[in-house]
Amino acid sequence: MGRPRRIQFPGACYLITLQGGRSGDLFITHQDRRQFLTALASAKERFGLKVYAYCLLPGRALVLLQTGQANLSRVMQSVGTSYTKSFNSAHGSSGKVFRGRFQALVVDQERYLVEMTRYVHLEPVRAKLTDRPWRYHWSSCRHYVQLLEKKTLVAAEEVLFTLGRNRLTASVRYLKTLRERMKAAADTVIPVARGRVVGHESFLERVEGRHEESRRPAGERGPGLVLARRILAEVAQDRGLPEERLLGRARWRDVSAARREAVHRIWKEAGIGVTEISRLFNRTPSAISQMIRAVEAGVKS
């Protein structure tokens, strides 16, 4: 049997795991770790990534990131090639640095993004390298619990915003949860569907649909957007509002509620990703994600 295809679509969020080859060490020196982060930062700028969390251990690296396009394989090829060159040059070696393919789980970020950052940040505790993950230098945990400079590799602010609008309050809540997990000796419990996604079976079915849509030639795409327009028209008609108002910037309560309903229905029913919805509504992907989370929270309560 052939190896399974990568699930790739615009706006996909992934938990990436990279393993060291040969001796098992992916990093030997601190300079190696710096070079890896440099390669990751370069890919972030080149491909328009969002890096939510990372953790570098001697034999492996974990990275939680979001791609803007359906191009994860190109992204990781760029990171891998750059790091392999610098590693071999530094240590007078040649050949592969990584063991096999990188592992990539697609993450249901509306439900598990915060949880997965905690999973990444607790990795050095599970590896018995430290009992204070926020002090482990080679992870992004400190960017979540300390007030550091704003221009960093990781988009910590975007994740913390889901825990509170006040940065300090959100950081305290984040740290409190980490401490509770460590005190209870409890690992993060996450659902993995068929070894491909962090999420439930319904999420896997949804992202597989987005993956197939993204693989079609540009001239053959569009059913998702056609359905999205139809849903938008239905919501506007039901609410007695013009479509242009839902697509505009008005923040009146009735307009905002209708806009959230339309965004959520499109996300659930049209099979298109957050990035495409953000283009339709002329919003940022993070703003669209917040609308979806708001509706999902209301449904659960």
PDB file of C-alpha atoms in Angstrom:
ATOM      1  CA  MET A   1       0.000   0.000   0.000  1.00  0.00           C
ATOM      2  CA  GLY A   2       1.175   3.513  -0.756  1.00  0.00           C
ATOM      3  CA  ARG A   3       1.655   6.035   1.998  1.00  0.00           C
ATOM      4  CA  PRO A   4      -1.401   8.213   2.721  1.00  0.00           C
ATOM      5  CA  ARG A   5      -1.606  11.594   1.027  1.00  0.00           C
ATOM      6  CA  ARG A   6      -1.102  14.725   3.058  1.00  0.00           C
ATOM      7  CA  ILE A   7      -4.297  16.594   3.819  1.00  0.00           C
ATOM      8  CA  GLN A   8      -3.596  20.085   2.503  1.00  0.00           C
ATOM      9  CA  PHE A   9      -5.931  23.055   2.094  1.00  0.00           C
ATOM     10  CA  PRO A  10      -5.726  26.831   2.654  1.00  0.00           C
ATOM     11  CA  GLY A  11      -5.853  27.754   6.335  1.00  0.00           C
ATOM     12  CA  ALA A  12      -5.102  24.240   7.625  1.00  0.00           C
ATOM     13  CA  CYS A  13      -3.531  23.966  11.084  1.00  0.00           C
ATOM     14  CA  TYR A  14      -1.030  21.156  11.734  1.00  0.00           C
ATOM     15  CA  LEU A  15       0.849  19.537  14.582  1.00  0.00           C
ATOM     16  CA  ILE A  16       4.203  18.660  12.999  1.00  0.00           C
ATOM     17  CA  THR A  17       6.607  16.121  14.499  1.00  0.00           C
ATOM     18  CA  LEU A  18      10.156  15.778  13.147  1.00  0.00           C
ATOM     19  CA  GLN A  19      12.471  12.990  14.311  1.00  0.00           C
ATOM     20  CA  GLY A  20      16.262  12.893  14.222  1.00  0.00           C
ATOM     21  CA  GLY A  21      17.954  10.291  12.012  1.00  0.00           C
ATOM     22  CA  ARG A  22      21.197   8.331  12.219  1.00  0.00           C
ATOM     23  CA  SER A  23      22.303   8.694  15.855  1.00  0.00           C
ATOM     24  CA  GLY A  24      18.834   9.842  16.850  1.00  0.00           C
ATOM     25  CA  ASP A  25      19.922  13.396  17.630  1.00  0.00           C
ATOM     26  CA  LEU A  26      18.185  16.136  15.689  1.00  0.00           C
ATOM     27  CA  PHE A  27      20.051  18.836  17.616  1.00  0.00           C
ATOM     28  CA  ILE A  28      23.552  18.548  19.047  1.00  0.00           C
ATOM     29  CA  THR A  29      24.372  22.141  19.936  1.00  0.00           C
ATOM     30  CA  HIS A  30      22.449  25.283  20.820  1.00  0.00           C
ATOM     31  CA  GLN A  31      23.550  26.686  17.470  1.00  0.00           C
ATOM     32  CA  ASP A  32      21.727  23.804  15.774  1.00  0.00           C
ATOM     33  CA  ARG A  33      18.542  24.822  17.562  1.00  0.00           C
ATOM     34  CA  ARG A  34      19.022  28.446  16.565  1.00  0.00           C
ATOM     35  CA  GLN A  35      19.534  27.403  12.934  1.00  0.00           C
ATOM     36  CA  PHE A  36      16.315  25.373  12.982  1.00  0.00           C
ATOM     37  CA  LEU A  37      14.343  28.334  14.331  1.00  0.00           C
ATOM     38  CA  THR A  38      15.960  30.543  11.692  1.00  0.00           C
ATOM     39  CA  ALA A  39      14.826  28.111   8.977  1.00  0.00           C
ATOM     40  CA  LEU A  40      11.318  28.090  10.458  1.00  0.00           C
ATOM     41  CA  ALA A  41      11.217  31.892  10.623  1.00  0.00           C
ATOM     42  CA  SER A  42      12.357  32.114   7.005  1.00  0.00           C
ATOM     43  CA  ALA A  43       9.582  29.734   5.919  1.00  0.00           C
ATOM     44  CA  LYS A  44       7.090  31.748   7.940  1.00  0.00           C
ATOM     45  CA  GLU A  45       7.952  34.906   6.001  1.00  0.00           C
ATOM     46  CA  ARG A  46       8.208  33.190   2.624  1.00  0.00           C
ATOM     47  CA  PHE A  47       4.951  31.224   2.827  1.00  0.00           C
ATOM     48  CA  GLY A  48       2.868  33.432   5.121  1.00  0.00           C
ATOM     49  CA  LEU A  49       2.652  30.920   7.959  1.00  0.00           C
ATOM     50  CA  LYS A  50       1.359  31.348  11.473  1.00  0.00           C
ATOM     51  CA  VAL A  51       3.489  29.529  14.042  1.00  0.00           C
ATOM     52  CA  TYR A  52       1.490  28.958  17.223  1.00  0.00           C
ATOM     53  CA  ALA A  53       3.950  26.860  19.240  1.00  0.00           C
ATOM     54  CA  TYR A  54       7.189  24.897  19.026  1.00  0.00           C
ATOM     55  CA  CYS A  55       9.384  22.730  21.225  1.00  0.00           C
ATOM     56  CA  LEU A  56      12.868  21.466  20.383  1.00  0.00           C
ATOM     57  CA  LEU A  57      14.154  18.368  22.183  1.00  0.00           C
ATOM     58  CA  PRO A  58      17.475  16.618  21.493  1.00  0.00           C
ATOM     59  CA  GLY A  59      15.904  13.962  19.273  1.00  0.00           C
ATOM     60  CA  ARG A  60      12.784  15.627  17.906  1.00  0.00           C
ATOM     61  CA  ALA A  61      10.942  18.861  17.226  1.00  0.00           C
ATOM     62  CA  LEU A  62       7.259  19.697  17.567  1.00  0.00           C
ATOM     63  CA  VAL A  63       5.759  22.625  15.664  1.00  0.00           C
ATOM     64  CA  LEU A  64       2.151  23.810  15.656  1.00  0.00           C
ATOM     65  CA  LEU A  65       1.518  25.975  12.600  1.00  0.00           C
ATOM     66  CA  GLN A  66      -1.081  27.164  10.103  1.00  0.00           C
ATOM     67  CA  THR A  67      -0.521  27.419   6.350  1.00  0.00           C
ATOM     68  CA  GLY A  68      -2.083  30.142   4.234  1.00  0.00           C
ATOM     69  CA  GLN A  69      -2.199  27.915   1.142  1.00  0.00           C
ATOM     70  CA  ALA A  70      -2.422  24.182   0.423  1.00  0.00           C
ATOM     71  CA  ASN A  71       1.358  23.865   0.527  1.00  0.00           C
ATOM     72  CA  LEU A  72       2.504  22.082   3.699  1.00  0.00           C
ATOM     73  CA  SER A  73       4.845  19.777   1.766  1.00  0.00           C
ATOM     74  CA  ARG A  74       6.631  22.754   0.176  1.00  0.00           C
ATOM     75  CA  VAL A  75       6.864  24.491   3.543  1.00  0.00           C
ATOM     76  CA  MET A  76       8.455  21.515   5.267  1.00  0.00           C
ATOM     77  CA  GLN A  77      10.754  20.839   2.318  1.00  0.00           C
ATOM     78  CA  SER A  78      12.042  24.401   2.682  1.00  0.00           C
ATOM     79  CA  VAL A  79      12.600  24.029   6.436  1.00  0.00           C
ATOM     80  CA  GLY A  80      14.167  20.586   6.079  1.00  0.00           C
ATOM     81  CA  THR A  81      16.537  21.518   3.259  1.00  0.00           C
ATOM     82  CA  SER A  82      17.724  24.672   4.999  1.00  0.00           C
ATOM     83  CA  TYR A  83      18.331  22.948   8.327  1.00  0.00           C
ATOM     84  CA  THR A  84      20.009  19.894   6.785  1.00  0.00           C
ATOM     85  CA  LYS A  85      22.526  22.112   4.974  1.00  0.00           C
ATOM     86  CA  SER A  86      23.393  24.085   8.102  1.00  0.00           C
ATOM     87  CA  PHE A  87      23.605  20.945  10.289  1.00  0.00           C
ATOM     88  CA  ASN A  88      25.874  19.052   7.896  1.00  0.00           C
ATOM     89  CA  SER A  89      28.057  22.106   7.385  1.00  0.00           C
ATOM     90  CA  ALA A  90      28.441  22.645  11.134  1.00  0.00           C
ATOM     91  CA  HIS A  91      29.276  19.013  11.927  1.00  0.00           C
ATOM     92  CA  GLY A  92      31.231  18.013   8.819  1.00  0.00           C
ATOM     93  CA  SER A  93      28.655  15.386   7.915  1.00  0.00           C
ATOM     94  CA  SER A  94      26.530  14.566   4.900  1.00  0.00           C
ATOM     95  CA  GLY A  95      23.238  12.916   4.092  1.00  0.00           C
ATOM     96  CA  LYS A  96      19.898  12.935   5.849  1.00  0.00           C
ATOM     97  CA  VAL A  97      19.370  14.610   9.200  1.00  0.00           C
ATOM     98  CA  PHE A  98      15.706  13.655   9.657  1.00  0.00           C
ATOM     99  CA  ARG A  99      14.328  10.148  10.127  1.00  0.00           C
ATOM    100  CA  GLY A 100      11.699   9.383   7.520  1.00  0.00           C
ATOM    101  CA  ARG A 101       8.767  11.646   6.697  1.00  0.00           C
ATOM    102  CA  PHE A 102       7.579  14.290   9.071  1.00  0.00           C
ATOM    103  CA  GLN A 103       4.321  13.489  10.839  1.00  0.00           C
ATOM    104  CA  ALA A 104       1.499  15.991  10.339  1.00  0.00           C
ATOM    105  CA  LEU A 105      -1.840  15.855  12.145  1.00  0.00           C
ATOM    106  CA  VAL A 106      -4.472  18.336  10.978  1.00  0.00           C
ATOM    107  CA  VAL A 107      -5.821  20.167  14.033  1.00  0.00           C
ATOM    108  CA  ASP A 108      -9.419  21.266  14.558  1.00  0.00           C
ATOM    109  CA  GLN A 109      -8.222  24.676  15.658  1.00  0.00           C
ATOM    110  CA  GLU A 110     -11.652  26.017  16.581  1.00  0.00           C
ATOM    111  CA  ARG A 111     -11.837  23.388  19.331  1.00  0.00           C
ATOM    112  CA  TYR A 112      -8.274  22.310  20.064  1.00  0.00           C
ATOM    113  CA  LEU A 113      -5.860  25.126  19.204  1.00  0.00           C
ATOM    114  CA  VAL A 114      -5.264  26.237  22.808  1.00  0.00           C
ATOM    115  CA  GLU A 115      -5.138  22.618  23.964  1.00  0.00           C
ATOM    116  CA  MET A 116      -2.504  21.744  21.379  1.00  0.00           C
ATOM    117  CA  THR A 117      -0.242  24.638  22.388  1.00  0.00           C
ATOM    118  CA  ARG A 118      -0.333  23.198  25.918  1.00  0.00           C
ATOM    119  CA  TYR A 119       0.463  19.759  24.524  1.00  0.00           C
ATOM    120  CA  VAL A 120       3.540  21.132  22.750  1.00  0.00           C
ATOM    121  CA  HIS A 121       4.682  23.147  25.767  1.00  0.00           C
ATOM    122  CA  LEU A 122       4.415  20.165  28.141  1.00  0.00           C
ATOM    123  CA  GLU A 123       6.657  18.037  25.921  1.00  0.00           C
ATOM    124  CA  PRO A 124       9.886  18.794  27.886  1.00  0.00           C
ATOM    125  CA  VAL A 125       8.076  17.809  31.105  1.00  0.00           C
ATOM    126  CA  ARG A 126       7.036  14.476  29.587  1.00  0.00           C
ATOM    127  CA  ALA A 127      10.644  14.017  28.439  1.00  0.00           C
ATOM    128  CA  LYS A 128      11.817  14.743  32.025  1.00  0.00           C
ATOM    129  CA  LEU A 129      13.996  17.643  30.904  1.00  0.00           C
ATOM    130  CA  THR A 130      12.378  20.170  33.251  1.00  0.00           C
ATOM    131  CA  ASP A 131       9.541  20.578  35.727  1.00  0.00           C
ATOM    132  CA  ARG A 132       9.010  24.206  34.726  1.00  0.00           C
ATOM    133  CA  PRO A 133       8.136  24.286  31.013  1.00  0.00           C
ATOM    134  CA  TRP A 134       7.892  28.093  30.960  1.00  0.00           C
ATOM    135  CA  ARG A 135      11.628  28.170  31.729  1.00  0.00           C
ATOM    136  CA  TYR A 136      12.616  25.678  29.054  1.00  0.00           C
ATOM    137  CA  HIS A 137      14.543  27.888  26.651  1.00  0.00           C
ATOM    138  CA  TRP A 138      13.892  25.919  23.458  1.00  0.00           C
ATOM    139  CA  SER A 139      10.124  26.144  23.403  1.00  0.00           C
ATOM    140  CA  SER A 140       7.624  28.948  22.866  1.00  0.00           C
ATOM    141  CA  CYS A 141       6.032  28.523  26.306  1.00  0.00           C
ATOM    142  CA  ARG A 142       7.684  31.632  27.738  1.00  0.00           C
ATOM    143  CA  HIS A 143       6.027  33.741  25.031  1.00  0.00           C
ATOM    144  CA  TYR A 144       2.667  32.710  26.484  1.00  0.00           C
ATOM    145  CA  VAL A 145       3.369  33.293  30.176  1.00  0.00           C
ATOM    146  CA  GLN A 146       5.762  36.255  30.072  1.00  0.00           C
ATOM    147  CA  LEU A 147       5.324  39.748  28.662  1.00  0.00           C
ATOM    148  CA  LEU A 148       8.017  39.644  25.986  1.00  0.00           C
ATOM    149  CA  GLU A 149       8.591  41.723  22.882  1.00  0.00           C
ATOM    150  CA  LYS A 150       5.686  41.627  20.432  1.00  0.00           C
ATOM    151  CA  LYS A 151       7.723  40.757  17.330  1.00  0.00           C
ATOM    152  CA  THR A 152       8.348  37.053  17.847  1.00  0.00           C
ATOM    153  CA  LEU A 153       8.189  33.879  15.797  1.00  0.00           C
ATOM    154  CA  VAL A 154       4.993  32.692  17.493  1.00  0.00           C
ATOM    155  CA  ALA A 155       1.474  34.123  17.307  1.00  0.00           C
ATOM    156  CA  ALA A 156       0.909  33.796  21.056  1.00  0.00           C
ATOM    157  CA  GLU A 157      -1.347  36.851  21.255  1.00  0.00           C
ATOM    158  CA  GLU A 158      -3.886  35.306  18.889  1.00  0.00           C
ATOM    159  CA  VAL A 159      -4.172  32.167  21.010  1.00  0.00           C
ATOM    160  CA  LEU A 160      -4.239  34.005  24.341  1.00  0.00           C
ATOM    161  CA  PHE A 161      -7.015  36.269  23.074  1.00  0.00           C
ATOM    162  CA  THR A 162      -9.360  33.286  23.347  1.00  0.00           C
ATOM    163  CA  LEU A 163      -8.647  33.173  27.108  1.00  0.00           C
ATOM    164  CA  GLY A 164      -9.271  36.855  27.774  1.00  0.00           C
ATOM    165  CA  ARG A 165      -8.942  40.260  26.183  1.00  0.00           C
ATOM    166  CA  ASN A 166      -6.449  41.370  28.824  1.00  0.00           C
ATOM    167  CA  ARG A 167      -2.988  39.978  28.006  1.00  0.00           C
ATOM    168  CA  LEU A 168      -1.901  39.580  31.628  1.00  0.00           C
ATOM    169  CA  THR A 169      -5.141  37.865  32.655  1.00  0.00           C
ATOM    170  CA  ALA A 170      -4.946  35.481  29.700  1.00  0.00           C
ATOM    171  CA  SER A 171      -1.319  34.583  30.485  1.00  0.00           C
ATOM    172  CA  VAL A 172      -2.180  33.883  34.130  1.00  0.00           C
ATOM    173  CA  ARG A 173      -5.014  31.585  33.043  1.00  0.00           C
ATOM    174  CA  TYR A 174      -2.730  29.796  30.608  1.00  0.00           C
ATOM    175  CA  LEU A 175      -0.047  29.259  33.258  1.00  0.00           C
ATOM    176  CA  LYS A 176      -2.649  28.092  35.791  1.00  0.00           C
ATOM    177  CA  THR A 177      -3.814  25.356  33.425  1.00  0.00           C
ATOM    178  CA  LEU A 178      -0.248  24.197  32.792  1.00  0.00           C
ATOM    179  CA  ARG A 179       0.392  23.957  36.537  1.00  0.00           C
ATOM    180  CA  GLU A 180      -2.843  22.026  37.087  1.00  0.00           C
ATOM    181  CA  ARG A 181      -1.932  19.512  34.407  1.00  0.00           C
ATOM    182  CA  MET A 182       1.521  18.994  35.891  1.00  0.00           C
ATOM    183  CA  LYS A 183       0.207  18.699  39.462  1.00  0.00           C
ATOM    184  CA  ALA A 184      -2.304  16.061  38.416  1.00  0.00           C
ATOM    185  CA  ALA A 185       0.349  14.306  36.325  1.00  0.00           C
ATOM    186  CA  ALA A 186      -2.241  14.411  33.567  1.00  0.00           C
ATOM    187  CA  ASP A 187      -1.291  14.369  29.932  1.00  0.00           C
ATOM    188  CA  THR A 188      -3.364  16.296  27.428  1.00  0.00           C
ATOM    189  CA  VAL A 189      -6.183  14.064  26.216  1.00  0.00           C
ATOM    190  CA  ILE A 190      -6.844  14.701  22.541  1.00  0.00           C
ATOM    191  CA  PRO A 191      -9.002  12.793  20.061  1.00  0.00           C
ATOM    192  CA  VAL A 192      -7.098  11.582  16.992  1.00  0.00           C
ATOM    193  CA  ALA A 193      -9.290  10.323  14.149  1.00  0.00           C
ATOM    194  CA  ARG A 194      -7.750   7.572  11.997  1.00  0.00           C
ATOM    195  CA  GLY A 195      -4.265   8.842  12.773  1.00  0.00           C
ATOM    196  CA  ARG A 196      -4.781  11.869  10.532  1.00  0.00           C
ATOM    197  CA  VAL A 197      -6.440  14.677  12.478  1.00  0.00           C
ATOM    198  CA  VAL A 198      -6.715  16.072  15.993  1.00  0.00           C
ATOM    199  CA  GLY A 199     -10.484  16.165  16.142  1.00  0.00           C
ATOM    200  CA  HIS A 200     -13.496  13.933  15.734  1.00  0.00           C
ATOM    201  CA  GLU A 201     -14.612  11.873  12.733  1.00  0.00           C
ATOM    202  CA  SER A 202     -16.907  14.655  11.513  1.00  0.00           C
ATOM    203  CA  PHE A 203     -13.937  17.039  11.392  1.00  0.00           C
ATOM    204  CA  LEU A 204     -11.924  14.530   9.360  1.00  0.00           C
ATOM    205  CA  GLU A 205     -14.742  14.244   6.823  1.00  0.00           C
ATOM    206  CA  ARG A 206     -14.949  18.025   6.569  1.00  0.00           C
ATOM    207  CA  VAL A 207     -11.214  18.587   6.021  1.00  0.00           C
ATOM    208  CA  GLU A 208     -10.984  15.761   3.491  1.00  0.00           C
ATOM    209  CA  GLY A 209     -13.625  17.630   1.498  1.00  0.00           C
ATOM    210  CA  ARG A 210     -11.598  20.837   1.673  1.00  0.00           C
ATOM    211  CA  HIS A 211      -8.491  18.908   0.634  1.00  0.00           C
ATOM    212  CA  GLU A 212     -10.197  17.520  -2.470  1.00  0.00           C
ATOM    213  CA  GLU A 213     -11.552  20.963  -3.365  1.00  0.00           C
ATOM    214  CA  SER A 214      -8.077  22.535  -3.102  1.00  0.00           C
ATOM    215  CA  ARG A 215      -6.634  19.887  -5.469  1.00  0.00           C
ATOM    216  CA  ARG A 216      -8.990  20.765  -8.310  1.00  0.00           C
ATOM    217  CA  PRO A 217      -7.748  22.991 -11.154  1.00  0.00           C
ATOM    218  CA  ALA A 218      -8.683  26.620 -10.613  1.00  0.00           C
ATOM    219  CA  GLY A 219     -11.241  26.535 -13.424  1.00  0.00           C
ATOM    220  CA  GLU A 220     -13.068  23.624 -11.818  1.00  0.00           C
ATOM    221  CA  ARG A 221     -13.382  25.124  -8.349  1.00  0.00           C
ATOM    222  CA  GLY A 222     -16.338  27.019  -7.057  1.00  0.00           C
ATOM    223  CA  PRO A 223     -19.197  24.824  -5.733  1.00  0.00           C
ATOM    224  CA  GLY A 224     -18.266  25.719  -2.179  1.00  0.00           C
ATOM    225  CA  LEU A 225     -18.346  29.436  -2.892  1.00  0.00           C
ATOM    226  CA  VAL A 226     -21.622  29.110  -4.799  1.00  0.00           C
ATOM    227  CA  LEU A 227     -23.177  27.425  -1.766  1.00  0.00           C
ATOM    228  CA  ALA A 228     -21.605  30.049   0.502  1.00  0.00           C
ATOM    229  CA  ARG A 229     -23.297  32.826  -1.493  1.00  0.00           C
ATOM    230  CA  ARG A 230     -26.600  30.977  -1.298  1.00  0.00           C
ATOM    231  CA  ILE A 231     -26.314  30.630   2.487  1.00  0.00           C
ATOM    232  CA  LEU A 232     -25.428  34.317   2.786  1.00  0.00           C
ATOM    233  CA  ALA A 233     -28.544  35.251   0.795  1.00  0.00           C
ATOM    234  CA  GLU A 234     -30.730  32.980   2.939  1.00  0.00           C
ATOM    235  CA  VAL A 235     -29.489  34.455   6.216  1.00  0.00           C
ATOM    236  CA  ALA A 236     -29.847  38.008   4.919  1.00  0.00           C
ATOM    237  CA  GLN A 237     -33.414  37.330   3.777  1.00  0.00           C
ATOM    238  CA  ASP A 238     -34.382  35.593   7.035  1.00  0.00           C
ATOM    239  CA  ARG A 239     -33.007  38.505   9.058  1.00  0.00           C
ATOM    240  CA  GLY A 240     -34.463  41.182   6.803  1.00  0.00           C
ATOM    241  CA  LEU A 241     -31.050  42.653   6.040  1.00  0.00           C
ATOM    242  CA  PRO A 242     -29.247  43.398   2.754  1.00  0.00           C
ATOM    243  CA  GLU A 243     -26.337  41.082   1.952  1.00  0.00           C
ATOM    244  CA  GLU A 244     -24.029  44.080   1.595  1.00  0.00           C
ATOM    245  CA  ARG A 245     -24.573  44.924   5.250  1.00  0.00           C
ATOM    246  CA  LEU A 246     -23.466  41.460   6.362  1.00  0.00           C
ATOM    247  CA  LEU A 247     -20.361  41.790   4.198  1.00  0.00           C
ATOM    248  CA  GLY A 248     -19.694  45.311   5.449  1.00  0.00           C
ATOM    249  CA  ARG A 249     -18.210  46.695   8.652  1.00  0.00           C
ATOM    250  CA  ALA A 250     -21.373  47.620  10.562  1.00  0.00           C
ATOM    251  CA  ARG A 251     -21.265  46.435  14.186  1.00  0.00           C
ATOM    252  CA  TRP A 252     -24.893  46.851  15.196  1.00  0.00           C
ATOM    253  CA  ARG A 253     -26.049  43.936  17.317  1.00  0.00           C
ATOM    254  CA  ASP A 254     -28.532  42.510  14.794  1.00  0.00           C
ATOM    255  CA  VAL A 255     -26.046  42.793  11.929  1.00  0.00           C
ATOM    256  CA  SER A 256     -23.224  41.207  13.947  1.00  0.00           C
ATOM    257  CA  ALA A 257     -25.473  38.322  15.017  1.00  0.00           C
ATOM    258  CA  ALA A 258     -26.584  37.707  11.426  1.00  0.00           C
ATOM    259  CA  ARG A 259     -22.994  37.879  10.206  1.00  0.00           C
ATOM    260  CA  ARG A 260     -21.875  35.303  12.786  1.00  0.00           C
ATOM    261  CA  GLU A 261     -24.743  33.009  11.801  1.00  0.00           C
ATOM    262  CA  ALA A 262     -23.832  33.261   8.113  1.00  0.00           C
ATOM    263  CA  VAL A 263     -20.132  32.647   8.761  1.00  0.00           C
ATOM    264  CA  HIS A 264     -20.858  29.632  10.948  1.00  0.00           C
ATOM    265  CA  ARG A 265     -23.310  28.079   8.484  1.00  0.00           C
ATOM    266  CA  ILE A 266     -20.907  28.589   5.575  1.00  0.00           C
ATOM    267  CA  TRP A 267     -18.099  26.989   7.577  1.00  0.00           C
ATOM    268  CA  LYS A 268     -20.280  24.014   8.516  1.00  0.00           C
ATOM    269  CA  GLU A 269     -22.211  23.492   5.276  1.00  0.00           C
ATOM    270  CA  ALA A 270     -20.215  24.847   2.323  1.00  0.00           C
ATOM    271  CA  GLY A 271     -17.017  22.878   2.882  1.00  0.00           C
ATOM    272  CA  ILE A 272     -14.690  25.863   2.485  1.00  0.00           C
ATOM    273  CA  GLY A 273     -11.982  26.934   4.880  1.00  0.00           C
ATOM    274  CA  VAL A 274     -11.547  29.904   7.166  1.00  0.00           C
ATOM    275  CA  THR A 275      -9.195  31.625   4.718  1.00  0.00           C
ATOM    276  CA  GLU A 276     -11.737  31.538   1.853  1.00  0.00           C
ATOM    277  CA  ILE A 277     -14.521  32.719   4.161  1.00  0.00           C
ATOM    278  CA  SER A 278     -12.306  35.584   5.309  1.00  0.00           C
ATOM    279  CA  ARG A 279     -11.894  36.693   1.679  1.00  0.00           C
ATOM    280  CA  LEU A 280     -15.662  36.582   1.130  1.00  0.00           C
ATOM    281  CA  PHE A 281     -16.354  38.721   4.204  1.00  0.00           C
ATOM    282  CA  ASN A 282     -13.223  40.868   3.840  1.00  0.00           C
ATOM    283  CA  ARG A 283     -12.064  39.920   7.332  1.00  0.00           C
ATOM    284  CA  THR A 284      -8.909  38.340   8.716  1.00  0.00           C
ATOM    285  CA  PRO A 285      -8.913  34.553   9.211  1.00  0.00           C
ATOM    286  CA  SER A 286      -8.559  35.088  12.963  1.00  0.00           C
ATOM    287  CA  ALA A 287     -11.691  37.281  13.002  1.00  0.00           C
ATOM    288  CA  ILE A 288     -13.627  34.569  11.160  1.00  0.00           C
ATOM    289  CA  SER A 289     -12.347  31.944  13.605  1.00  0.00           C
ATOM    290  CA  GLN A 290     -13.525  34.082  16.519  1.00  0.00           C
ATOM    291  CA  MET A 291     -17.026  34.325  15.017  1.00  0.00           C
ATOM    292  CA  ILE A 292     -17.161  30.554  14.582  1.00  0.00           C
ATOM    293  CA  ARG A 293     -15.969  29.958  18.148  1.00  0.00           C
ATOM    294  CA  ALA A 294     -18.575  32.400  19.476  1.00  0.00           C
ATOM    295  CA  VAL A 295     -21.408  30.518  17.753  1.00  0.00           C
ATOM    296  CA  GLU A 296     -20.015  27.114  18.766  1.00  0.00           C
ATOM    297  CA  ALA A 297     -19.786  28.264  22.396  1.00  0.00           C
ATOM    298  CA  GLY A 298     -23.411  29.416  22.272  1.00  0.00           C
ATOM    299  CA  VAL A 299     -24.510  26.073  20.874  1.00  0.00           C
ATOM    300  CA  LYS A 300     -22.726  24.156  23.647  1.00  0.00           C
ATOM    301  CA  SER A 301     -24.061  26.320  26.480  1.00  0.00           C
TER     302      SER A 301
END
